[in-house]
């Protein structure tokens, strides 16, 4: 049975880090935030994944408003690129689809 899923789309933009450093430290920050998510609002659905020129994080097991709240918190993490948005979809849909929600 399909379940509500929110995809968090982050432009795959390198951070301003010294040459030779991992250019996407914000991926680790967002994953850590999701791993530590310990409340009834929702939880991480799966590991993040690249899709074109974006990196996607997935949350589920909550209401749409709670999952979008989590997405907004991720968008506001230090070092996150500009232009983060979410899509509201379900666990059986193709990745990258759904209704777009701006997180500004």
Short mmCIF file of C-alpha atoms in Angstrom, two decimals:
data_model
loop_
_atom_site.label_atom_id
_atom_site.label_comp_id
_atom_site.label_asym_id
_atom_site.label_seq_id
_atom_site.Cartn_x
_atom_site.Cartn_y
_atom_site.Cartn_z
CA UNK A 1 0.00 0.00 0.00
CA UNK A 2 1.30 3.45 -0.93
CA UNK A 3 2.25 5.80 1.86
CA UNK A 4 2.69 9.58 1.85
CA UNK A 5 6.28 10.53 0.99
CA UNK A 6 8.01 13.89 0.81
CA UNK A 7 11.10 14.19 -1.35
CA UNK A 8 13.48 17.00 -0.46
CA UNK A 9 15.27 18.22 -3.59
CA UNK A 10 18.58 19.98 -3.07
CA UNK A 11 20.56 21.44 -6.00
CA UNK A 12 23.79 19.46 -6.28
CA UNK A 13 25.86 22.60 -5.70
CA UNK A 14 29.39 22.24 -4.33
CA UNK A 15 30.12 24.09 -1.10
CA UNK A 16 32.88 26.63 -0.85
CA UNK A 17 35.49 24.29 0.63
CA UNK A 18 39.25 24.06 0.15
CA UNK A 19 40.42 22.14 -2.91
CA UNK A 20 40.63 18.43 -2.21
CA UNK A 21 37.87 18.55 0.43
CA UNK A 22 34.51 16.80 -0.04
CA UNK A 23 32.48 19.34 -2.06
CA UNK A 24 29.07 18.38 -0.64
CA UNK A 25 29.36 18.39 3.18
CA UNK A 26 25.73 19.48 3.40
CA UNK A 27 24.71 15.94 2.33
CA UNK A 28 26.29 14.55 5.49
CA UNK A 29 24.68 17.28 7.60
CA UNK A 30 21.23 16.52 6.24
CA UNK A 31 21.69 12.75 6.64
CA UNK A 32 22.83 13.24 10.24
CA UNK A 33 19.77 15.42 10.90
CA UNK A 34 17.51 12.71 9.47
CA UNK A 35 19.21 9.88 11.39
CA UNK A 36 18.76 11.83 14.63
CA UNK A 37 15.14 12.68 13.88
CA UNK A 38 13.46 11.26 16.94
CA UNK A 39 9.94 12.52 17.13
CA UNK A 40 6.49 11.64 15.94
CA UNK A 41 6.55 14.04 12.97
CA UNK A 42 8.10 11.56 10.55
CA UNK A 43 11.22 9.60 9.73
CA UNK A 44 13.76 9.03 6.99
CA UNK A 45 12.40 6.71 4.32
CA UNK A 46 15.58 5.69 2.52
CA UNK A 47 19.13 6.87 1.93
CA UNK A 48 19.54 10.01 -0.12
CA UNK A 49 20.07 9.67 -3.84
CA UNK A 50 21.30 11.72 -6.79
CA UNK A 51 18.76 12.50 -9.48
CA UNK A 52 20.15 14.58 -12.33
CA UNK A 53 21.56 17.80 -10.88
CA UNK A 54 19.82 17.36 -7.53
CA UNK A 55 20.31 15.31 -4.39
CA UNK A 56 17.13 13.91 -2.86
CA UNK A 57 16.30 13.06 0.73
CA UNK A 58 13.10 11.21 1.63
CA UNK A 59 10.80 11.42 4.67
CA UNK A 60 7.59 9.56 5.50
CA UNK A 61 5.49 8.25 8.40
CA UNK A 62 3.94 11.60 9.21
CA UNK A 63 1.31 14.06 8.08
CA UNK A 64 1.99 16.22 5.04
CA UNK A 65 2.40 19.33 7.19
CA UNK A 66 4.84 17.57 9.54
CA UNK A 67 6.90 16.13 6.69
CA UNK A 68 7.06 19.54 5.00
CA UNK A 69 8.15 21.02 8.33
CA UNK A 70 11.05 18.55 8.39
CA UNK A 71 11.87 19.50 4.80
CA UNK A 72 11.96 23.20 5.77
CA UNK A 73 14.32 22.42 8.64
CA UNK A 74 16.67 20.63 6.26
CA UNK A 75 16.52 23.53 3.81
CA UNK A 76 17.62 25.85 6.64
CA UNK A 77 20.57 23.75 7.82
CA UNK A 78 23.89 25.65 7.71
CA UNK A 79 25.64 25.32 4.36
CA UNK A 80 22.64 24.06 2.39
CA UNK A 81 22.53 25.38 -1.18
CA UNK A 82 19.80 27.80 -2.20
CA UNK A 83 16.82 26.53 -4.16
CA UNK A 84 15.76 23.59 -2.00
CA UNK A 85 12.18 22.46 -2.62
CA UNK A 86 10.02 19.46 -1.80
CA UNK A 87 7.65 17.23 -3.69
CA UNK A 88 4.68 15.53 -2.10
CA UNK A 89 4.19 12.07 -3.54
CA UNK A 90 3.87 8.50 -2.33
CA UNK A 91 6.13 5.52 -1.77
CA UNK A 92 5.02 3.79 -4.97
CA UNK A 93 5.53 6.75 -7.33
CA UNK A 94 8.55 7.31 -9.54
CA UNK A 95 11.30 9.34 -7.92
CA UNK A 96 11.21 13.01 -8.86
CA UNK A 97 7.47 13.24 -9.41
CA UNK A 98 4.70 14.65 -7.28
CA UNK A 99 3.38 18.07 -6.36
CA UNK A 100 6.12 20.68 -5.92
CA UNK A 101 6.22 22.73 -2.72
CA UNK A 102 8.61 25.68 -2.38
CA UNK A 103 10.24 25.79 1.04
CA UNK A 104 11.03 29.53 1.25
#
